[in-house]
Amino acid sequence: MSEATLHQERAAASVRLERALVALGIVALIAAPFVVYPIFVMKMLCFALFACAFNLLLGYTGLLSFGHAAFFGGAAYFCAYAVKAWGWPPEAGILLGTAGAAAMGLVMGFLAIRRQGIYFSMITLALAQMFYFFCVQASFTEGEDGIQGVARGKLFGMVDLNVTMNMYFFVLAVFLIGVFAIWRIVNSPFGMILRSIRENENRAISLGYSVSRYKLAAFVMSAGLAGFAGATKAIVFQFATLTDVTWQMSGEVILMTLLGGIGTMVGPAVGAGLVVGLENTLATSGFPVTIATGLIFMICVLIFRRGIVGEIYARWLGRKG
């Protein structure tokens, strides 16, 4: 069997496995609110979309951002303020938050992509910290109290989001739309160029691609989708606080992505579910959540070096080969 044929068979096997995981996941998510506390699952979905958006930048473009919390939390603030102060409907608030996060991504990305490697990461961290201190002092964010009492309202003026099941299936729809958008980006010619930049940036430059523009476009898309998740979270929990713009939140989304599997479509969502589940389980146990998360991370790094889903893919393809 030729190497090209083997590669094609492995690629086909990977696609089949991914489709099976996605189908199983969708069925589980539809049934989840009937067996699990819906608010917990909604939180998990918001962070899962956040992690998938971050993975678009790290896993498929090779850019490590330490400042993605700025987009997640910033969108939450934009959405919460528009809904509470201006009386906007929830869908308009979420769109504003997404657009605001994308605009922030354009500015931050324009400044950050001028550098590579750790310098790029440090610039994103510095810019995110600047935005954090802006949120601390700005009047519209209400400082350490945050924007509270955000009304869920009615979706398109018809669907009452104060009904828990209506809210849940709306969040599920947001999650599926966001993940489908990421899948479409990754599996487009644009996505193939992003992968080539990740694998060998100099070769992509030699082929005539404007690498800086592609990096900036990926950064903006990732920021916008992270904002999509953050704005939705603000509607779910009816508040926006400084917690979502801290550097710890940026570290948490990196952890989620690493645990699930960098460069996989469903891996970051699995990692997000694991981290959020641990936080929820240990919240009332008295055991420090950060220590438990750190231990799980160490175990996964030692045993599942590609992440949980990444190892599943590798073992499946190895058996198929």
mmCIF file of C-alpha atoms in Angstrom:
data_model
loop_
_atom_site.group_PDB
_atom_site.id
_atom_site.type_symbol
_atom_site.label_atom_id
_atom_site.label_comp_id
_atom_site.label_asym_id
_atom_site.label_seq_id
_atom_site.Cartn_x
_atom_site.Cartn_y
_atom_site.Cartn_z
ATOM 1 C CA MET A 1 0.000 0.000 0.000
ATOM 2 C CA SER A 2 1.441 3.350 -1.040
ATOM 3 C CA GLU A 3 2.026 6.145 1.455
ATOM 4 C CA ALA A 4 -0.503 8.376 -0.343
ATOM 5 C CA THR A 5 -3.203 5.703 -0.129
ATOM 6 C CA LEU A 6 -2.455 5.105 3.544
ATOM 7 C CA HIS A 7 -2.691 8.832 4.211
ATOM 8 C CA GLN A 8 -6.047 9.021 2.442
ATOM 9 C CA GLU A 9 -7.408 6.078 4.420
ATOM 10 C CA ARG A 10 -6.289 7.605 7.691
ATOM 11 C CA ALA A 11 -7.844 10.938 6.758
ATOM 12 C CA ALA A 12 -11.122 9.206 5.896
ATOM 13 C CA ALA A 13 -11.018 7.275 9.181
ATOM 14 C CA SER A 14 -10.408 10.521 11.074
ATOM 15 C CA VAL A 15 -13.405 12.136 9.396
ATOM 16 C CA ARG A 16 -15.635 9.166 10.227
ATOM 17 C CA LEU A 17 -14.511 9.205 13.860
ATOM 18 C CA GLU A 18 -15.043 12.949 14.124
ATOM 19 C CA ARG A 19 -18.526 12.710 12.631
ATOM 20 C CA ALA A 20 -19.423 9.898 15.011
ATOM 21 C CA LEU A 21 -18.222 11.941 18.001
ATOM 22 C CA VAL A 22 -20.138 15.000 16.824
ATOM 23 C CA ALA A 23 -23.358 13.028 16.300
ATOM 24 C CA LEU A 24 -23.010 11.390 19.711
ATOM 25 C CA GLY A 25 -22.308 14.769 21.291
ATOM 26 C CA ILE A 26 -25.361 16.432 19.739
ATOM 27 C CA VAL A 27 -27.649 13.628 20.913
ATOM 28 C CA ALA A 28 -26.165 13.874 24.417
ATOM 29 C CA LEU A 29 -26.599 17.664 24.499
ATOM 30 C CA ILE A 30 -30.236 17.445 23.419
ATOM 31 C CA ALA A 31 -30.944 14.992 26.224
ATOM 32 C CA ALA A 32 -28.701 16.711 28.809
ATOM 33 C CA PRO A 33 -31.156 19.267 30.280
ATOM 34 C CA PHE A 34 -33.572 16.468 31.160
ATOM 35 C CA VAL A 35 -31.009 14.665 33.328
ATOM 36 C CA VAL A 36 -28.525 17.392 34.363
ATOM 37 C CA TYR A 37 -29.007 20.868 35.806
ATOM 38 C CA PRO A 38 -29.548 23.010 32.660
ATOM 39 C CA ILE A 39 -27.646 26.070 33.945
ATOM 40 C CA PHE A 40 -24.539 23.947 34.414
ATOM 41 C CA VAL A 41 -24.768 22.597 30.861
ATOM 42 C CA MET A 42 -25.300 26.128 29.499
ATOM 43 C CA LYS A 43 -22.149 27.291 31.268
ATOM 44 C CA MET A 44 -20.279 24.333 29.823
ATOM 45 C CA LEU A 45 -21.508 25.150 26.293
ATOM 46 C CA CYS A 46 -20.414 28.788 26.573
ATOM 47 C CA PHE A 47 -16.919 27.795 27.676
ATOM 48 C CA ALA A 48 -16.788 25.011 25.098
ATOM 49 C CA LEU A 49 -17.423 27.535 22.320
ATOM 50 C CA PHE A 50 -14.817 29.839 23.870
ATOM 51 C CA ALA A 51 -12.256 27.017 23.835
ATOM 52 C CA CYS A 52 -13.116 26.059 20.240
ATOM 53 C CA ALA A 53 -12.684 29.689 19.182
ATOM 54 C CA PHE A 54 -9.296 29.820 20.894
ATOM 55 C CA ASN A 55 -8.309 26.559 19.211
ATOM 56 C CA LEU A 56 -8.952 28.156 15.820
ATOM 57 C CA LEU A 57 -6.014 30.439 16.571
ATOM 58 C CA LEU A 58 -3.710 28.044 18.430
ATOM 59 C CA GLY A 59 -4.530 24.670 16.908
ATOM 60 C CA TYR A 60 -4.960 25.674 13.280
ATOM 61 C CA THR A 61 -2.805 28.800 12.964
ATOM 62 C CA GLY A 62 -0.133 28.125 15.552
ATOM 63 C CA LEU A 63 -0.546 31.409 17.429
ATOM 64 C CA LEU A 64 -0.624 31.277 21.234
ATOM 65 C CA SER A 65 -2.606 34.174 22.694
ATOM 66 C CA PHE A 66 -2.469 34.950 26.414
ATOM 67 C CA GLY A 67 -5.148 37.619 26.105
ATOM 68 C CA HIS A 68 -8.295 35.936 24.811
ATOM 69 C CA ALA A 69 -10.170 36.755 28.010
ATOM 70 C CA ALA A 70 -10.372 40.343 26.767
ATOM 71 C CA PHE A 71 -12.642 39.258 23.925
ATOM 72 C CA PHE A 72 -14.700 36.852 26.025
ATOM 73 C CA GLY A 73 -15.243 39.276 28.897
ATOM 74 C CA GLY A 74 -15.360 42.386 26.735
ATOM 75 C CA ALA A 75 -18.227 40.979 24.687
ATOM 76 C CA ALA A 76 -20.025 40.125 27.921
ATOM 77 C CA TYR A 77 -19.754 43.757 29.032
ATOM 78 C CA PHE A 78 -20.884 45.139 25.666
ATOM 79 C CA CYS A 79 -23.873 42.814 25.526
ATOM 80 C CA ALA A 80 -24.888 43.304 29.157
ATOM 81 C CA TYR A 81 -24.714 47.092 28.919
ATOM 82 C CA ALA A 82 -26.681 47.247 25.657
ATOM 83 C CA VAL A 83 -29.430 44.998 27.016
ATOM 84 C CA LYS A 84 -29.673 46.647 30.438
ATOM 85 C CA ALA A 85 -29.007 50.324 29.701
ATOM 86 C CA TRP A 86 -30.340 50.634 26.162
ATOM 87 C CA GLY A 87 -33.090 48.025 26.365
ATOM 88 C CA TRP A 88 -31.832 46.055 23.370
ATOM 89 C CA PRO A 89 -33.248 42.550 22.743
ATOM 90 C CA PRO A 90 -30.910 39.657 23.611
ATOM 91 C CA GLU A 91 -30.072 38.742 20.023
ATOM 92 C CA ALA A 92 -29.026 42.340 19.268
ATOM 93 C CA GLY A 93 -26.927 42.462 22.427
ATOM 94 C CA ILE A 94 -25.134 39.251 21.496
ATOM 95 C CA LEU A 95 -24.442 40.547 17.988
ATOM 96 C CA LEU A 96 -23.063 43.788 19.439
ATOM 97 C CA GLY A 97 -20.829 41.835 21.800
ATOM 98 C CA THR A 98 -19.569 39.670 18.949
ATOM 99 C CA ALA A 99 -18.884 42.692 16.738
ATOM 100 C CA GLY A 100 -17.174 44.513 19.602
ATOM 101 C CA ALA A 101 -14.922 41.532 20.298
ATOM 102 C CA ALA A 102 -14.037 41.256 16.601
ATOM 103 C CA ALA A 103 -13.179 44.979 16.511
ATOM 104 C CA MET A 104 -10.963 44.542 19.571
ATOM 105 C CA GLY A 105 -9.366 41.556 17.863
ATOM 106 C CA LEU A 106 -8.606 43.694 14.813
ATOM 107 C CA VAL A 107 -6.803 46.317 16.896
ATOM 108 C CA MET A 108 -4.975 43.885 19.185
ATOM 109 C CA GLY A 109 -4.128 41.532 16.345
ATOM 110 C CA PHE A 110 -2.757 44.353 14.191
ATOM 111 C CA LEU A 111 -0.328 45.210 16.981
ATOM 112 C CA ALA A 112 0.515 41.661 18.058
ATOM 113 C CA ILE A 113 1.158 39.885 14.730
ATOM 114 C CA ARG A 114 4.160 42.105 14.118
ATOM 115 C CA ARG A 115 6.032 39.741 16.439
ATOM 116 C CA GLN A 116 6.318 35.958 16.611
ATOM 117 C CA GLY A 117 6.538 33.277 19.269
ATOM 118 C CA ILE A 118 6.682 34.297 22.906
ATOM 119 C CA TYR A 119 6.810 37.978 21.947
ATOM 120 C CA PHE A 120 3.423 37.670 20.254
ATOM 121 C CA SER A 121 2.018 35.965 23.349
ATOM 122 C CA MET A 122 3.400 38.615 25.700
ATOM 123 C CA ILE A 123 1.950 41.432 23.605
ATOM 124 C CA THR A 124 -1.503 39.842 23.705
ATOM 125 C CA LEU A 125 -1.188 39.460 27.475
ATOM 126 C CA ALA A 126 -0.124 43.094 27.905
ATOM 127 C CA LEU A 127 -2.979 44.403 25.756
ATOM 128 C CA ALA A 128 -5.490 42.203 27.590
ATOM 129 C CA GLN A 129 -4.250 43.537 30.933
ATOM 130 C CA MET A 130 -4.672 47.085 29.641
ATOM 131 C CA PHE A 131 -8.276 46.262 28.807
ATOM 132 C CA TYR A 132 -8.750 44.707 32.256
ATOM 133 C CA PHE A 133 -7.635 47.905 33.994
ATOM 134 C CA PHE A 134 -9.875 49.888 31.659
ATOM 135 C CA CYS A 135 -12.808 47.741 32.789
ATOM 136 C CA VAL A 136 -11.855 48.344 36.433
ATOM 137 C CA GLN A 137 -12.035 52.109 36.001
ATOM 138 C CA ALA A 138 -14.694 52.609 33.311
ATOM 139 C CA SER A 139 -18.051 53.833 34.569
ATOM 140 C CA PHE A 140 -20.211 51.674 32.309
ATOM 141 C CA THR A 141 -18.730 48.436 33.707
ATOM 142 C CA GLU A 142 -19.677 49.436 37.281
ATOM 143 C CA GLY A 143 -16.239 48.458 38.545
ATOM 144 C CA GLU A 144 -15.867 45.451 40.820
ATOM 145 C CA ASP A 145 -19.645 45.081 41.140
ATOM 146 C CA GLY A 146 -20.042 44.407 37.438
ATOM 147 C CA ILE A 147 -23.203 44.852 35.397
ATOM 148 C CA GLN A 148 -25.918 42.913 37.201
ATOM 149 C CA GLY A 149 -29.602 42.314 36.664
ATOM 150 C CA VAL A 150 -29.388 41.897 32.889
ATOM 151 C CA ALA A 151 -32.797 40.891 31.539
ATOM 152 C CA ARG A 152 -32.912 37.817 29.331
ATOM 153 C CA GLY A 153 -35.905 39.208 27.473
ATOM 154 C CA LYS A 154 -37.587 37.589 24.519
ATOM 155 C CA LEU A 155 -35.743 36.186 21.539
ATOM 156 C CA PHE A 156 -36.999 37.933 18.377
ATOM 157 C CA GLY A 157 -39.821 39.286 20.545
ATOM 158 C CA MET A 158 -41.477 35.864 20.692
ATOM 159 C CA VAL A 159 -39.498 33.271 22.673
ATOM 160 C CA ASP A 160 -39.307 33.984 26.403
ATOM 161 C CA LEU A 161 -35.734 33.253 27.489
ATOM 162 C CA ASN A 162 -36.721 33.392 31.153
ATOM 163 C CA VAL A 163 -38.072 29.885 30.607
ATOM 164 C CA THR A 164 -35.076 27.663 31.370
ATOM 165 C CA MET A 165 -35.606 25.158 28.548
ATOM 166 C CA ASN A 166 -36.035 27.955 25.984
ATOM 167 C CA MET A 167 -32.787 29.479 27.194
ATOM 168 C CA TYR A 168 -31.013 26.144 27.055
ATOM 169 C CA PHE A 169 -31.922 25.326 23.479
ATOM 170 C CA PHE A 170 -31.043 28.869 22.427
ATOM 171 C CA VAL A 171 -27.557 28.429 23.956
ATOM 172 C CA LEU A 172 -27.267 25.031 22.282
ATOM 173 C CA ALA A 173 -28.128 26.652 18.948
ATOM 174 C CA VAL A 174 -25.485 29.352 19.542
ATOM 175 C CA PHE A 175 -22.907 26.671 20.333
ATOM 176 C CA LEU A 176 -23.716 24.624 17.228
ATOM 177 C CA ILE A 177 -23.676 27.710 14.993
ATOM 178 C CA GLY A 178 -20.307 28.753 16.405
ATOM 179 C CA VAL A 179 -18.753 25.302 16.033
ATOM 180 C CA PHE A 180 -20.138 24.952 12.503
ATOM 181 C CA ALA A 181 -18.583 28.316 11.603
ATOM 182 C CA ILE A 182 -15.215 27.116 12.938
ATOM 183 C CA TRP A 183 -15.543 23.818 11.042
ATOM 184 C CA ARG A 184 -16.363 25.693 7.839
ATOM 185 C CA ILE A 185 -13.372 28.005 8.273
ATOM 186 C CA VAL A 186 -10.980 25.145 8.980
ATOM 187 C CA ASN A 187 -12.177 23.050 6.016
ATOM 188 C CA SER A 188 -12.054 25.890 3.503
ATOM 189 C CA PRO A 189 -9.113 26.945 1.283
ATOM 190 C CA PHE A 190 -8.530 29.715 3.834
ATOM 191 C CA GLY A 191 -8.201 27.064 6.544
ATOM 192 C CA MET A 192 -5.715 25.096 4.459
ATOM 193 C CA ILE A 193 -3.545 28.205 4.213
ATOM 194 C CA LEU A 194 -3.745 28.671 7.979
ATOM 195 C CA ARG A 195 -2.503 25.124 8.445
ATOM 196 C CA SER A 196 0.356 25.713 6.036
ATOM 197 C CA ILE A 197 1.336 28.802 8.040
ATOM 198 C CA ARG A 198 1.285 26.732 11.214
ATOM 199 C CA GLU A 199 3.448 23.988 9.690
ATOM 200 C CA ASN A 200 5.957 26.133 7.799
ATOM 201 C CA GLU A 201 5.479 29.878 7.753
ATOM 202 C CA ASN A 202 8.554 30.578 5.607
ATOM 203 C CA ARG A 203 7.343 28.193 2.920
ATOM 204 C CA ALA A 204 3.914 29.868 2.913
ATOM 205 C CA ILE A 205 5.662 33.198 2.389
ATOM 206 C CA SER A 206 7.732 31.749 -0.453
ATOM 207 C CA LEU A 207 4.501 30.602 -2.138
ATOM 208 C CA GLY A 208 3.343 34.222 -2.256
ATOM 209 C CA TYR A 209 0.805 34.280 0.587
ATOM 210 C CA SER A 210 0.483 37.417 2.686
ATOM 211 C CA VAL A 211 1.012 35.619 5.981
ATOM 212 C CA SER A 212 0.386 38.686 8.137
ATOM 213 C CA ARG A 213 -3.055 39.207 6.605
ATOM 214 C CA TYR A 214 -4.035 35.586 7.118
ATOM 215 C CA LYS A 215 -2.837 35.694 10.718
ATOM 216 C CA LEU A 216 -4.786 38.882 11.344
ATOM 217 C CA ALA A 217 -7.920 37.425 9.757
ATOM 218 C CA ALA A 218 -7.629 34.290 11.916
ATOM 219 C CA PHE A 219 -7.094 36.438 15.012
ATOM 220 C CA VAL A 220 -10.191 38.525 14.292
ATOM 221 C CA MET A 221 -12.341 35.450 13.599
ATOM 222 C CA SER A 222 -11.139 33.780 16.787
ATOM 223 C CA ALA A 223 -11.804 36.955 18.792
ATOM 224 C CA GLY A 224 -15.292 37.367 17.321
ATOM 225 C CA LEU A 225 -16.263 33.765 18.095
ATOM 226 C CA ALA A 226 -14.851 34.087 21.629
ATOM 227 C CA GLY A 227 -17.004 37.192 21.979
ATOM 228 C CA PHE A 228 -20.002 35.239 20.688
ATOM 229 C CA ALA A 229 -19.526 32.853 23.621
ATOM 230 C CA GLY A 230 -18.936 35.620 26.156
ATOM 231 C CA ALA A 231 -21.992 37.637 25.127
ATOM 232 C CA THR A 232 -24.176 34.535 25.330
ATOM 233 C CA LYS A 233 -22.828 33.802 28.813
ATOM 234 C CA ALA A 234 -23.815 37.315 29.922
ATOM 235 C CA ILE A 235 -27.415 36.629 28.890
ATOM 236 C CA VAL A 236 -27.438 33.199 30.542
ATOM 237 C CA PHE A 237 -26.170 34.378 33.927
ATOM 238 C CA GLN A 238 -27.587 37.920 33.611
ATOM 239 C CA PHE A 239 -24.381 39.696 34.610
ATOM 240 C CA ALA A 240 -20.902 40.640 33.403
ATOM 241 C CA THR A 241 -18.015 40.934 35.858
ATOM 242 C CA LEU A 242 -14.263 41.403 35.961
ATOM 243 C CA THR A 243 -13.760 37.649 36.377
ATOM 244 C CA ASP A 244 -14.198 37.112 32.643
ATOM 245 C CA VAL A 245 -11.463 39.612 31.653
ATOM 246 C CA THR A 246 -8.724 38.490 34.030
ATOM 247 C CA TRP A 247 -5.524 36.800 32.861
ATOM 248 C CA GLN A 248 -6.614 33.704 34.769
ATOM 249 C CA MET A 249 -9.492 33.286 32.316
ATOM 250 C CA SER A 250 -7.024 33.343 29.426
ATOM 251 C CA GLY A 251 -5.012 30.651 31.191
ATOM 252 C CA GLU A 252 -8.132 28.600 31.791
ATOM 253 C CA VAL A 253 -9.082 28.495 28.115
ATOM 254 C CA ILE A 254 -5.530 27.432 27.244
ATOM 255 C CA LEU A 255 -5.858 24.628 29.783
ATOM 256 C CA MET A 256 -9.195 23.523 28.315
ATOM 257 C CA THR A 257 -7.709 23.353 24.836
ATOM 258 C CA LEU A 258 -4.621 21.441 25.926
ATOM 259 C CA LEU A 259 -6.652 18.932 27.923
ATOM 260 C CA GLY A 260 -9.025 18.230 25.052
ATOM 261 C CA GLY A 261 -6.517 18.229 22.232
ATOM 262 C CA ILE A 262 -4.980 21.024 20.184
ATOM 263 C CA GLY A 263 -5.945 21.031 16.525
ATOM 264 C CA THR A 264 -9.002 18.803 16.947
ATOM 265 C CA MET A 265 -12.532 19.994 16.322
ATOM 266 C CA VAL A 266 -14.211 18.526 19.405
ATOM 267 C CA GLY A 267 -11.200 18.338 21.723
ATOM 268 C CA PRO A 268 -11.491 21.856 23.222
ATOM 269 C CA ALA A 269 -15.188 21.259 23.954
ATOM 270 C CA VAL A 270 -14.295 18.057 25.820
ATOM 271 C CA GLY A 271 -11.593 19.909 27.747
ATOM 272 C CA ALA A 272 -14.028 22.686 28.629
ATOM 273 C CA GLY A 273 -16.545 20.138 29.880
ATOM 274 C CA LEU A 274 -13.884 18.518 32.046
ATOM 275 C CA VAL A 275 -12.687 21.795 33.603
ATOM 276 C CA VAL A 276 -16.181 23.201 34.184
ATOM 277 C CA GLY A 277 -17.317 19.867 35.585
ATOM 278 C CA LEU A 278 -14.392 19.784 38.015
ATOM 279 C CA GLU A 279 -15.080 23.339 39.135
ATOM 280 C CA ASN A 280 -18.750 22.562 39.678
ATOM 281 C CA THR A 281 -18.077 19.294 41.517
ATOM 282 C CA LEU A 282 -15.357 20.650 43.790
ATOM 283 C CA ALA A 283 -16.973 24.019 44.488
ATOM 284 C CA THR A 284 -18.594 22.791 47.709
ATOM 285 C CA SER A 285 -16.080 20.087 48.627
ATOM 286 C CA GLY A 286 -13.560 22.323 50.344
ATOM 287 C CA PHE A 287 -10.763 20.938 48.132
ATOM 288 C CA PRO A 288 -8.970 23.688 46.126
ATOM 289 C CA VAL A 289 -10.231 23.604 42.560
ATOM 290 C CA THR A 290 -6.980 24.950 41.114
ATOM 291 C CA ILE A 291 -4.960 22.136 42.709
ATOM 292 C CA ALA A 292 -7.354 19.491 41.357
ATOM 293 C CA THR A 293 -7.271 21.052 37.897
ATOM 294 C CA GLY A 294 -3.474 21.218 38.017
ATOM 295 C CA LEU A 295 -3.216 17.557 38.984
ATOM 296 C CA ILE A 296 -5.579 16.533 36.171
ATOM 297 C CA PHE A 297 -3.540 18.618 33.760
ATOM 298 C CA MET A 298 -0.278 16.973 34.861
ATOM 299 C CA ILE A 299 -1.773 13.503 34.454
ATOM 300 C CA CYS A 300 -3.117 14.329 31.001
ATOM 301 C CA VAL A 301 0.216 15.785 29.905
ATOM 302 C CA LEU A 302 2.035 12.651 31.050
ATOM 303 C CA ILE A 303 -0.470 10.096 29.731
ATOM 304 C CA PHE A 304 -2.353 11.934 26.966
ATOM 305 C CA ARG A 305 0.305 14.103 25.374
ATOM 306 C CA ARG A 306 -1.958 14.987 22.450
ATOM 307 C CA GLY A 307 -4.903 15.702 24.762
ATOM 308 C CA ILE A 308 -7.817 13.374 25.429
ATOM 309 C CA VAL A 309 -9.420 13.560 21.985
ATOM 310 C CA GLY A 310 -6.040 13.822 20.299
ATOM 311 C CA GLU A 311 -4.984 10.497 21.815
ATOM 312 C CA ILE A 312 -8.275 8.901 20.772
ATOM 313 C CA TYR A 313 -7.655 10.041 17.212
ATOM 314 C CA ALA A 314 -4.059 8.796 17.272
ATOM 315 C CA ARG A 315 -4.993 5.367 18.628
ATOM 316 C CA TRP A 316 -7.894 5.016 16.189
ATOM 317 C CA LEU A 317 -5.750 5.960 13.198
ATOM 318 C CA GLY A 318 -2.923 3.755 14.431
ATOM 319 C CA ARG A 319 -5.251 0.765 14.573
ATOM 320 C CA LYS A 320 -6.657 1.598 11.148
ATOM 321 C CA GLY A 321 -3.155 1.860 9.732
#
